[in-house]
Coordinates of C-alpha atoms and ligand atoms in Angstrom, one line a residue:
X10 CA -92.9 -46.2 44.9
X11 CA -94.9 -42.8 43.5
X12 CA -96.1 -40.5 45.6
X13 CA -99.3 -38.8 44.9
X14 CA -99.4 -35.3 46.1
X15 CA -103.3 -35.1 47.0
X16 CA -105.8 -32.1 46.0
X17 CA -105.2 -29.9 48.3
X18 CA -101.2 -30.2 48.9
X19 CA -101.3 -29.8 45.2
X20 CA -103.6 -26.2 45.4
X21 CA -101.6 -25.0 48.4
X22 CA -98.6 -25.4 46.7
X23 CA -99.6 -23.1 44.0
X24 CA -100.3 -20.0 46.7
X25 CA -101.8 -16.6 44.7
X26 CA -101.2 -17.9 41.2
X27 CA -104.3 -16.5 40.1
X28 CA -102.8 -12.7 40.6
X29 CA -100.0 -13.8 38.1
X30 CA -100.3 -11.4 35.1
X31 CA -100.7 -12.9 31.8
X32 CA -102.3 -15.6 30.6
X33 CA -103.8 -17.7 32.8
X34 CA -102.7 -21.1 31.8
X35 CA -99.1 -19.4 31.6
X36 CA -100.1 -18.0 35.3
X37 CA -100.9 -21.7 36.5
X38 CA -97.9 -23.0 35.0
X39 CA -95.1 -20.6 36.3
X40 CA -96.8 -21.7 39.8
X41 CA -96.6 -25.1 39.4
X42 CA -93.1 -24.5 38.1
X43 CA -92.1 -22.5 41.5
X44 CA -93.5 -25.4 43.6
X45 CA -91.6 -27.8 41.2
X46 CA -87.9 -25.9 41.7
X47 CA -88.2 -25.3 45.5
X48 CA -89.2 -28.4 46.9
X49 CA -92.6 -28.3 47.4
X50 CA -93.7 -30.5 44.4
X51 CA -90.9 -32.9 44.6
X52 CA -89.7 -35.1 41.7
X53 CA -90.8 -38.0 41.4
X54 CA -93.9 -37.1 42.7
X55 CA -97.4 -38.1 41.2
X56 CA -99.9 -34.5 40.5
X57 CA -103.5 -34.8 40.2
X58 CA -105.3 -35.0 37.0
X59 CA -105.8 -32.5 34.9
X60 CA -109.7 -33.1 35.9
X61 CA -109.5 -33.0 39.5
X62 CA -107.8 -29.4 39.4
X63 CA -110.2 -27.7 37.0
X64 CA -112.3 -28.5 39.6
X65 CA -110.2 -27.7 42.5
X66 CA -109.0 -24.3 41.0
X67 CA -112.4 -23.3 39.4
X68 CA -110.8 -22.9 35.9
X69 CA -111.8 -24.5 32.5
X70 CA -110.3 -28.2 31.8
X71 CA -108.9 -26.3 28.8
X72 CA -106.7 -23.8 30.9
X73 CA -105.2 -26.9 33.3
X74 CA -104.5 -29.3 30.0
X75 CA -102.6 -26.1 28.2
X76 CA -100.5 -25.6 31.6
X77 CA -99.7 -28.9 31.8
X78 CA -98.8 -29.2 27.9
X79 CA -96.2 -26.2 29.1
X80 CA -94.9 -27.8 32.3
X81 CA -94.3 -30.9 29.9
X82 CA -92.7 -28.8 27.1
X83 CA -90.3 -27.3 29.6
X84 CA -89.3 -30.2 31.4
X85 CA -91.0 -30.3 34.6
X86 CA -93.6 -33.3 33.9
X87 CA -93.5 -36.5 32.6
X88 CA -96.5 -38.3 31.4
X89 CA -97.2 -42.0 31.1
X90 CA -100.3 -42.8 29.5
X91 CA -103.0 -44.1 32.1
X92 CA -100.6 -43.6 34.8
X93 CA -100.8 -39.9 35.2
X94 CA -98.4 -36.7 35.3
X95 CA -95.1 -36.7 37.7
X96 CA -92.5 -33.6 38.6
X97 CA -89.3 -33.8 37.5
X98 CA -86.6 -31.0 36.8
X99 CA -85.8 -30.9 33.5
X100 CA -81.8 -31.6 32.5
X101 CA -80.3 -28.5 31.3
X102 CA -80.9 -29.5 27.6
X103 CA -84.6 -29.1 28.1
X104 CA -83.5 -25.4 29.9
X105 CA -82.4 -24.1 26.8
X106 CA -79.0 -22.7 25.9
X107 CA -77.4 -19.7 27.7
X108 CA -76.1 -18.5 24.6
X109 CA -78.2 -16.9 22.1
X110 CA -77.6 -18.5 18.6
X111 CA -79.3 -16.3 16.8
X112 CA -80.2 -12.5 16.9
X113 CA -82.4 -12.0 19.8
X114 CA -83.8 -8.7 18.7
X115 CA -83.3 -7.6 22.2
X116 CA -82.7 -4.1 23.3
X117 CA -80.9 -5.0 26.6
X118 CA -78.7 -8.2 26.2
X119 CA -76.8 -9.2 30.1
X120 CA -76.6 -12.4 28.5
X121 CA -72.9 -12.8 28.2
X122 CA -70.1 -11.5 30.8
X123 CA -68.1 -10.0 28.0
X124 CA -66.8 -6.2 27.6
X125 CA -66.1 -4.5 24.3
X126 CA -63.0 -3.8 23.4
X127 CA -60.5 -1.6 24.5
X128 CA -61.2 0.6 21.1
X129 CA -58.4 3.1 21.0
X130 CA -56.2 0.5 22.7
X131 CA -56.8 -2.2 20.0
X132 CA -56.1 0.2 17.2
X133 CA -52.8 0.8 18.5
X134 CA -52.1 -2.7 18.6
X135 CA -53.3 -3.4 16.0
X136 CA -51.1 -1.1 13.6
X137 CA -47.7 -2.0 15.6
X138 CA -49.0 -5.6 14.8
X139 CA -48.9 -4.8 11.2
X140 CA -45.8 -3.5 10.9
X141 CA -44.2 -6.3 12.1
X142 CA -46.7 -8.7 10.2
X143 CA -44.3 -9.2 7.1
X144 CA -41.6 -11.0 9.3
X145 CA -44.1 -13.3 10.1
X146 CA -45.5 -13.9 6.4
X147 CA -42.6 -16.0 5.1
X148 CA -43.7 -19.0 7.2
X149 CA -46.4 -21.2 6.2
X150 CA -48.9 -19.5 9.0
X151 CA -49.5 -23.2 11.2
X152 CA -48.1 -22.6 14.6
X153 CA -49.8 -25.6 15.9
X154 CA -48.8 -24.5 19.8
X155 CA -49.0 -20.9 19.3
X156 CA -47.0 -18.0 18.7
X157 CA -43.7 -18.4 20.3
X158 CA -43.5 -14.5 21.4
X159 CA -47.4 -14.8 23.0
X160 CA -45.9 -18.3 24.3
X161 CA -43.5 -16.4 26.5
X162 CA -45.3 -13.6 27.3
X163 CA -48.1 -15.6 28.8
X164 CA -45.3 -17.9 30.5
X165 CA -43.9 -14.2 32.0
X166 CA -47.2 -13.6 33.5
X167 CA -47.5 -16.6 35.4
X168 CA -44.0 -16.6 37.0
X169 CA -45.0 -12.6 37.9
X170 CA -47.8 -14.8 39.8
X171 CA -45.4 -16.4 41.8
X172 CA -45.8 -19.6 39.4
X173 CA -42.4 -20.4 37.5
X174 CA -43.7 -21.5 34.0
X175 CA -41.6 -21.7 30.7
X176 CA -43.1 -21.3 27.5
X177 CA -43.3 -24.7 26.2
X178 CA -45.8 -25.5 28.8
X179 CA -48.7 -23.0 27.1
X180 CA -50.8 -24.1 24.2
X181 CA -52.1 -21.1 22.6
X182 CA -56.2 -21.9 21.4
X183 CA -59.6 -20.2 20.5
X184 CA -60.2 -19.1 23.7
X185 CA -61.3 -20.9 26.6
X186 CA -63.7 -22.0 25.6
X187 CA -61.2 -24.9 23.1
X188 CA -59.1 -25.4 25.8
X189 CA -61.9 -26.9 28.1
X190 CA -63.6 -28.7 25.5
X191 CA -59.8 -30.4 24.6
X192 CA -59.3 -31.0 28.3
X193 CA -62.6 -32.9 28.7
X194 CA -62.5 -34.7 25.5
X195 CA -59.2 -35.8 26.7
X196 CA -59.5 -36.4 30.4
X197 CA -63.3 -37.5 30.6
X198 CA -64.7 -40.7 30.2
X199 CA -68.9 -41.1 29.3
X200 CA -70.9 -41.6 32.6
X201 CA -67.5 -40.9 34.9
X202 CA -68.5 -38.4 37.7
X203 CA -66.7 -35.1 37.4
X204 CA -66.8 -32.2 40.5
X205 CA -68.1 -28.7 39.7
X206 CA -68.7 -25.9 41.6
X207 CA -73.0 -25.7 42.9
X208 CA -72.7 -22.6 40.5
X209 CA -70.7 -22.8 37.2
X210 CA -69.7 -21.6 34.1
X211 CA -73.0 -23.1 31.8
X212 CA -69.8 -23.1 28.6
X213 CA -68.1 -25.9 30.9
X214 CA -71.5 -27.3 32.2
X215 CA -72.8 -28.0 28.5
X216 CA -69.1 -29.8 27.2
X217 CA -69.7 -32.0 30.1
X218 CA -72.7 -32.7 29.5
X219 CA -71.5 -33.1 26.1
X220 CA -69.2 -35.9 27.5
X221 CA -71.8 -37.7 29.3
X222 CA -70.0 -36.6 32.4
X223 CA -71.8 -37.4 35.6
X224 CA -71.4 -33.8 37.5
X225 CA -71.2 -34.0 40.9
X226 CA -71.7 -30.1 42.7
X227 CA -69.3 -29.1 45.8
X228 CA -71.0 -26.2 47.6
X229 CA -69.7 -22.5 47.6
X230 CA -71.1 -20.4 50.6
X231 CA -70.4 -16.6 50.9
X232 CA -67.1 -18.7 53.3
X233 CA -65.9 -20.0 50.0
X234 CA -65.5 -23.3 48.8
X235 CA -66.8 -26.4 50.9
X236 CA -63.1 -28.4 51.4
X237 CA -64.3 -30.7 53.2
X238 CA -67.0 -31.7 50.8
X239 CA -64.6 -31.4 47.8
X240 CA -61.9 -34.0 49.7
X241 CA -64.9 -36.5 50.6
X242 CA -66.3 -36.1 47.0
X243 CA -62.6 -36.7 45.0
X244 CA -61.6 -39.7 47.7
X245 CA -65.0 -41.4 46.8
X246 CA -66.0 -41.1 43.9
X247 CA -62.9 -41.2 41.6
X248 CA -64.1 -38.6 39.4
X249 CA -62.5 -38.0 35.9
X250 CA -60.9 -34.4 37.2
X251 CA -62.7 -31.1 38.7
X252 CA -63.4 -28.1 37.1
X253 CA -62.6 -24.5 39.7
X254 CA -62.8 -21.4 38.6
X255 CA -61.1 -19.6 42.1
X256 CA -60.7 -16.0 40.6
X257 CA -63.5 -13.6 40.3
X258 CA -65.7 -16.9 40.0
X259 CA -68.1 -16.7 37.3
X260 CA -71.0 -16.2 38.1
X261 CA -70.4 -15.2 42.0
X262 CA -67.4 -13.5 42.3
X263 CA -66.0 -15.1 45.1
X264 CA -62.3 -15.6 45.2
X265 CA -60.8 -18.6 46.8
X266 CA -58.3 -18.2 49.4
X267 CA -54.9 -19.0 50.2
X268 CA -55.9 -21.4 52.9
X269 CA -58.9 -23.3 50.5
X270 CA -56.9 -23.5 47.5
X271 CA -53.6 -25.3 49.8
X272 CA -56.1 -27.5 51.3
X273 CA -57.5 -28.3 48.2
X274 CA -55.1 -28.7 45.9
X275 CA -53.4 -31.1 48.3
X276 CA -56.7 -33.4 48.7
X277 CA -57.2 -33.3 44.8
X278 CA -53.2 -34.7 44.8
X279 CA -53.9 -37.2 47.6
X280 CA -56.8 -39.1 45.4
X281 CA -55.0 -38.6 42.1
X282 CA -57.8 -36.1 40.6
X283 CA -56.7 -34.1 38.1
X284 CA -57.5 -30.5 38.3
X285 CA -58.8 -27.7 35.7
X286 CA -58.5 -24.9 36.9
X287 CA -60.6 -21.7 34.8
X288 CA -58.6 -18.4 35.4
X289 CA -60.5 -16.7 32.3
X290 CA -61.2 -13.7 35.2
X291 CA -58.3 -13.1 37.0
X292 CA -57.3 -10.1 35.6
X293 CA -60.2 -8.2 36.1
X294 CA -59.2 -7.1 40.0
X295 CA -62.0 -4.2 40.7
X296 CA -60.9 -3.7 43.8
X297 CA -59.2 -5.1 47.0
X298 CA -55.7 -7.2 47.2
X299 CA -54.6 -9.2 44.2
X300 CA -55.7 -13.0 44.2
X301 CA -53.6 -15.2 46.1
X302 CA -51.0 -17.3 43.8
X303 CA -52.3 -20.0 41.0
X304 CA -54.1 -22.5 42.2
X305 CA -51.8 -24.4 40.6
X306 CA -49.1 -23.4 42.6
X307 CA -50.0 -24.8 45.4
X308 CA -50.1 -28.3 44.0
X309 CA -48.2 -30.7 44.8
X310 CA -48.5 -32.9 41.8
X311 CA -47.7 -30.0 39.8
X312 CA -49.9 -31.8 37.1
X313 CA -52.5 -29.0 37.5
X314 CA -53.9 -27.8 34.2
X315 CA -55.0 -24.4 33.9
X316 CA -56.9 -22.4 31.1
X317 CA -56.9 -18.7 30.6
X318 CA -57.9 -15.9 28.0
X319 CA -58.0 -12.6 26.9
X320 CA -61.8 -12.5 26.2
X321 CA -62.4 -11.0 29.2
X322 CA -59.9 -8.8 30.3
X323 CA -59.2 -7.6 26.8
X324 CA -61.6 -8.5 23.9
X325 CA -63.6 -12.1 23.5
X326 CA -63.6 -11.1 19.3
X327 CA -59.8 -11.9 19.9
X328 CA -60.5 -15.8 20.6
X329 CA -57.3 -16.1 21.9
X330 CA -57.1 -18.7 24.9
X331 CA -54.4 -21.2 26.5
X332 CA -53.6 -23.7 28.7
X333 CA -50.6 -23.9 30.9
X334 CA -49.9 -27.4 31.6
X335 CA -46.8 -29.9 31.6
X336 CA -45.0 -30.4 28.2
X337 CA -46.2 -33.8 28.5
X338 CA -49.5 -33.0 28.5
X339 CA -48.9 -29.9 26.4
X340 CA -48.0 -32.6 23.4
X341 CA -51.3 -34.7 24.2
X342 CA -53.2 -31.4 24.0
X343 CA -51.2 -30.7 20.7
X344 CA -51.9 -33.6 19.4
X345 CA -55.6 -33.6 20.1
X346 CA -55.9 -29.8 18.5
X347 CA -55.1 -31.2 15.4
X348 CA -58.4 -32.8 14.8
X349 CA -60.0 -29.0 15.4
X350 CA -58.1 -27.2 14.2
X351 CA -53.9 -26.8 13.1
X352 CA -53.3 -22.9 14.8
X353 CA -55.0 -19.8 16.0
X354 CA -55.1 -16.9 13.8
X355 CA -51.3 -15.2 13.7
X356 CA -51.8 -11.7 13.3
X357 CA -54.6 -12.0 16.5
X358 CA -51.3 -13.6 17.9
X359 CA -49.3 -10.9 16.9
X360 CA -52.0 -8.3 18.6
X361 CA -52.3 -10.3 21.6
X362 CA -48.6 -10.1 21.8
X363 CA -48.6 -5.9 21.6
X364 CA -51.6 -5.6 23.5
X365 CA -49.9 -7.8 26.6
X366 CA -46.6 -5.4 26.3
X367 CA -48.5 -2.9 29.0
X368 CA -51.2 -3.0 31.2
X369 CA -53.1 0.2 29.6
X370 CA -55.9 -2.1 27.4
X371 CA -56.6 -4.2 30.9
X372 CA -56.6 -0.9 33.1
X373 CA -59.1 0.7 30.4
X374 CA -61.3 -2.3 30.4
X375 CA -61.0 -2.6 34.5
X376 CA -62.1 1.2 34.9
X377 CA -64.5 0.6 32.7
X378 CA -65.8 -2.2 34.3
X379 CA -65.4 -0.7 37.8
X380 CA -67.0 2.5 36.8
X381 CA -70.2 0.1 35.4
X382 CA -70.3 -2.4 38.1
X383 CA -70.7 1.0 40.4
X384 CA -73.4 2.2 38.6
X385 CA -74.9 -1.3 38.5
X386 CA -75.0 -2.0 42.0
X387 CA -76.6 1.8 42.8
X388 CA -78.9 1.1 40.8
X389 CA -80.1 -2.0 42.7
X390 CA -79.5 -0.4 46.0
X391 CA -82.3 2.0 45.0
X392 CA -84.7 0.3 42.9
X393 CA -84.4 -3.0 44.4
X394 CA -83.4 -3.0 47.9
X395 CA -84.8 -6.0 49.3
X396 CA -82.2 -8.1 46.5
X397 CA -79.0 -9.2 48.5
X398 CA -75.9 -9.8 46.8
X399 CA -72.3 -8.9 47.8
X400 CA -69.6 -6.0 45.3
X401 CA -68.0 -8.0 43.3
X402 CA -63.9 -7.6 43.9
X403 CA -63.4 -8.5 40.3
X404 CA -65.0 -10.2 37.3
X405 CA -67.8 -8.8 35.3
X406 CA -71.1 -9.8 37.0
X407 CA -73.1 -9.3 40.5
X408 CA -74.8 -12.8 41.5
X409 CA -78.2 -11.7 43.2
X410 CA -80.1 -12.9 45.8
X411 CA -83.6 -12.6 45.3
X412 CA -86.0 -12.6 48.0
X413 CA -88.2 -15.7 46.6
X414 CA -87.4 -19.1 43.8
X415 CA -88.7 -16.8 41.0
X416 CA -85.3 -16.0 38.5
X417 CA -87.0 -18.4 35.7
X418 CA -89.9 -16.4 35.9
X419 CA -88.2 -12.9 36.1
X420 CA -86.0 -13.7 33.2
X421 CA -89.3 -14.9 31.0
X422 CA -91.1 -11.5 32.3
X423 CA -87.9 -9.4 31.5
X424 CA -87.8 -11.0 27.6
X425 CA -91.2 -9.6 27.3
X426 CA -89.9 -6.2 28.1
X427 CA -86.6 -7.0 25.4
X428 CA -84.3 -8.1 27.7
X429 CA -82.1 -11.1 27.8
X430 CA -80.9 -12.1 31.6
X431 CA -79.8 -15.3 33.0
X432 CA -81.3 -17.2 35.8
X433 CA -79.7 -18.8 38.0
X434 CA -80.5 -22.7 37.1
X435 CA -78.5 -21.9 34.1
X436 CA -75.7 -22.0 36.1
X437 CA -76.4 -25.0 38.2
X438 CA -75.7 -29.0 37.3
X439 CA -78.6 -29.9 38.3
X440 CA -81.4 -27.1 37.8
X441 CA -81.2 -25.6 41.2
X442 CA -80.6 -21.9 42.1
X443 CA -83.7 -20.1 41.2
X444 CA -83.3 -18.6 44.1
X445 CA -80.3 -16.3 42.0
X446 CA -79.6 -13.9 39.3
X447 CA -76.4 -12.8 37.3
X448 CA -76.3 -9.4 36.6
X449 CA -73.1 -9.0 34.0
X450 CA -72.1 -5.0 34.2
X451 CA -71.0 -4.9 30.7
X452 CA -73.4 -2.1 29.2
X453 CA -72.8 1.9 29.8
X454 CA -74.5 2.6 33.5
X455 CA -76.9 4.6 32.2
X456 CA -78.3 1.0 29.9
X457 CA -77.4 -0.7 33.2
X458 CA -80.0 1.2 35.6
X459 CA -82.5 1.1 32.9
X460 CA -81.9 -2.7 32.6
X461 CA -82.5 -2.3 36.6
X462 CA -85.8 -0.1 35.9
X463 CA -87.4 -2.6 33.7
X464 CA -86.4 -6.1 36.2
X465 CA -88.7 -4.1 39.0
X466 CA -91.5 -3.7 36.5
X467 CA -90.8 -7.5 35.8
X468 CA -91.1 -8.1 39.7
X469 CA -94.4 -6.7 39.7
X470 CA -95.4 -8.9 37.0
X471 CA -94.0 -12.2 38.7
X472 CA -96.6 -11.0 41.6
X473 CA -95.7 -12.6 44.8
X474 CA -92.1 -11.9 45.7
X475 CA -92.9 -12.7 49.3
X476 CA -90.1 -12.5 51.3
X477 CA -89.0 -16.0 52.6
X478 CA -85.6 -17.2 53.3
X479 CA -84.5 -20.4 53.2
X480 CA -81.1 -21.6 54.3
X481 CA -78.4 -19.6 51.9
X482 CA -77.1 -22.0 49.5
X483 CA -74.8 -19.5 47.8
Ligands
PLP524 C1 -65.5 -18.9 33.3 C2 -65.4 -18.9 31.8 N1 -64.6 -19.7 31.2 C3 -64.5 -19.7 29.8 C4 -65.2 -18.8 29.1 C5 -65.1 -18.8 27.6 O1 -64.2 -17.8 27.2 P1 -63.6 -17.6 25.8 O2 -64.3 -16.4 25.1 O3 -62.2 -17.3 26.0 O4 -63.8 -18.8 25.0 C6 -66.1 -17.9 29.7 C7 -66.9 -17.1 28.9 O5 -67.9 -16.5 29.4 C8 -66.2 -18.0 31.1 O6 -67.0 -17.2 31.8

């Protein structure tokens, strides 16, 4: 059955539009949106016509018809011919893509969490690389598994985790971004459910989608990750596997404990769900005690597949990436990669390898990144004090809390001011999360606090940033 939301529910729901800055059927249409993404237009719900609030609102027919046309575009209504306008969200397709596919033209781009390279670092590498290219040149170039030397050296790293790996278990790719869309092409199944985090990496969200997976969220509070939610979810609903990302989590920064990821890994073991676990941040520790152990380790099935990369901590331009996994499942990913691709580049390899002998090109870009998340978070501290969010241990963004469901409309109003941010529904499964705002502190400080500069001038544009807490979701 359809609800009709009458009149005046309608009018109340839309509070001060009118002192929205812009046009005015843009105005009426970010307010309806608000309503639409906290609840108070639900989905499913019926709106009045476009005739019944002209009149109610005191605007032309015009104005209403060209909001609506926007709410549709975006979306948020659906319209049946003779039966009226209802809410809906609108799937993440309809949100757009996080990644910009073409030049933006943007002066200030916190789209992507991604550092540039460790210059002087690189250079280095990159000449010792060379040198020791022509041993390499004999070969035909196809290392379908990767490098063996990168092989090991990865494997080294996870033992020095406390997670006893050999190199046959790592499959060298293009980054992480390969290795997840290889594990779901392998592991998921169209319309099977698949767990996620409430917040997410929008790369993973968009192969699943991809998939047809049916993504199911498991809450994350400033406590962590919701156990007891995740053990219900994997003993019910059989999903295909579930995606984690427990170190400097992307976009919140939270970093799962030693107690969460026992208890976890253990229920994912007990119902036979398959876990992928994203570590593509764990070597960016800002500050505080090292991560606890893989998740991996701490399964009992030991069938845990992990992905990593250097994108991050070193250079994405590298597109070197990898999954640890069993050699069984190593030769199924194999085997899989050959319909991609046949090997990653080999003198990248070969870099990766020199750049991995030391920790000097992670420490540069850690500083780097410490030094700018600082600056970052001043920056907010004094020009926008009434945004909560929590200092980041590691990673490369801050997840904000804004004081009111607006982060759609901040990141519209910054991208009139050249700016490129991410809202928060961009990282959810379903839409949700306006409520939140990723900050990635990947530009110079100085860029960082201007970036800051322009979202209050933004603020003031989005009008009506009353204060009003709901019950923390993230
Ligand atoms: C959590 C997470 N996983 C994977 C990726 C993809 O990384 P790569 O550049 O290695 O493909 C990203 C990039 O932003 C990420 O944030």
């Amino acid at each position: 059955m359809t609800v009709t939301v009458p009149v005046p529910r309608f009018v109340e729901a839309l509070g001060q539009w009118q002192l929205r800055a812009g046009p005015r059927y843009l105005a009426l249409a970010g307010a309806t949106r608000r309503a639409i993404t906290d609840g108070r237009l639900p989905a499913g719900a019926r709106i009045p016509s476009e005739r019944a609030i002209a009149d109610a609102l005191g605007v032309s027919r015009t104005t209403v018809t060209a909001s609506y046309n926007a709410l549709h575009e975006g979306g948020y209504l659906q319209r049946r011919r003779g039966a009226g306008s209802t809410v809906r969200l609108p799937d993440a397709a309809a949100r757009g893509s996080w990644f910009a596919l073409d030049d933006t033209g943007a002066d200030i781009d916190l789209s992507l969490a991604a550092l540039p390279a460790p210059a002087a670092q690189l250079a280095d590498a990159f000449e010792r690389a060379g040198s020791r290219a022509p041993a390499l040149l004999g070969g035909h170039g196809y290392l379908l598994h990767g490098l063996p030397e990168l092989r090991e050296l990865l494997a080294a790293r996870y033992r020095a985790r406390g997670l006893e790996t050999d190199a046959d278990q790592i499959l060298v790719t293009a980054g992480a971004q390969q290795a997840l869309a290889m594990l779901f092409e392998l592991l998921v199944r169209p319309l099977q459910p698949v767990l996620v985090e409430a917040a997410s990496y929008p790369g993973a969200l968009m192969l699943l989608r991809h998939q047809r997976a049916r993504t199911a969220a498991i809450p994350l509070g400033a406590e962590g990750w919701d156990v007891d939610a995740f053990a219900h979810a994997a003993g019910t609903l059989r999903p295909g596997l579930a995606y984690l990302i427990p170190d400097y989590h992307n976009p919140t920064g939270l970093v799962m404990g030693e107690g969460q990821r026992l208890a976890l890994a253990e229920a994912a073991a007990a119902s036979g769900v398959p876990l992928v676990v994203d570590e593509t941040f764990v070597d960016l520790r800002l500050h505080g005690p090292p991560p606890p152990r893989p998740l991996a380790a701490y399964d009992p099935s030991g069938e845990t597949l992990t992905v990593g990369s250097l994108s991050k901590s070193l250079w994405g331009g590298l597109r070197i990436g990898w999954i640890r996994a069993q050699p069984h499942m190593i030769r199924r990913l194999a085997e899989l990669r050959m319909r991609h691709d046949l090997s990653s580049p080999l003198l990248e390899q070969l870099v990766s390898a020199e750049l991995l002998r030391d920790d000097a090109a992670m420490a540069a870009q850690r500083d780097r990144a410490r030094e700018q998340r600082d600056a970052l978070a001043a920056a907010l501290r004094s020009q926008l004090p009434d945004v909560r969010f929590a200092l980041a241990a590691g990673g490369l963004s801050l997840w904000l809390e804004l004081p009111a469901p607006d982060s759609s409309d901040l990141a519209a109003a910054a991208r009139r001011h050249e700016m490129i941010i991410t809202p928060g529904p961009t990282f959810s499964p379903d839409g949700a999360l306006e409520r939140y705002l990723r900050l990635p502190f990947v530009l110079p400080g100085e860029v960082l606090a201007e970036a800051v500069g322009r979202l209050a001038l933004c603020r003031g544009e989005a009008a009506a940033w009353q204060p009003q807490r709901d019950a923390l979701v993230l």
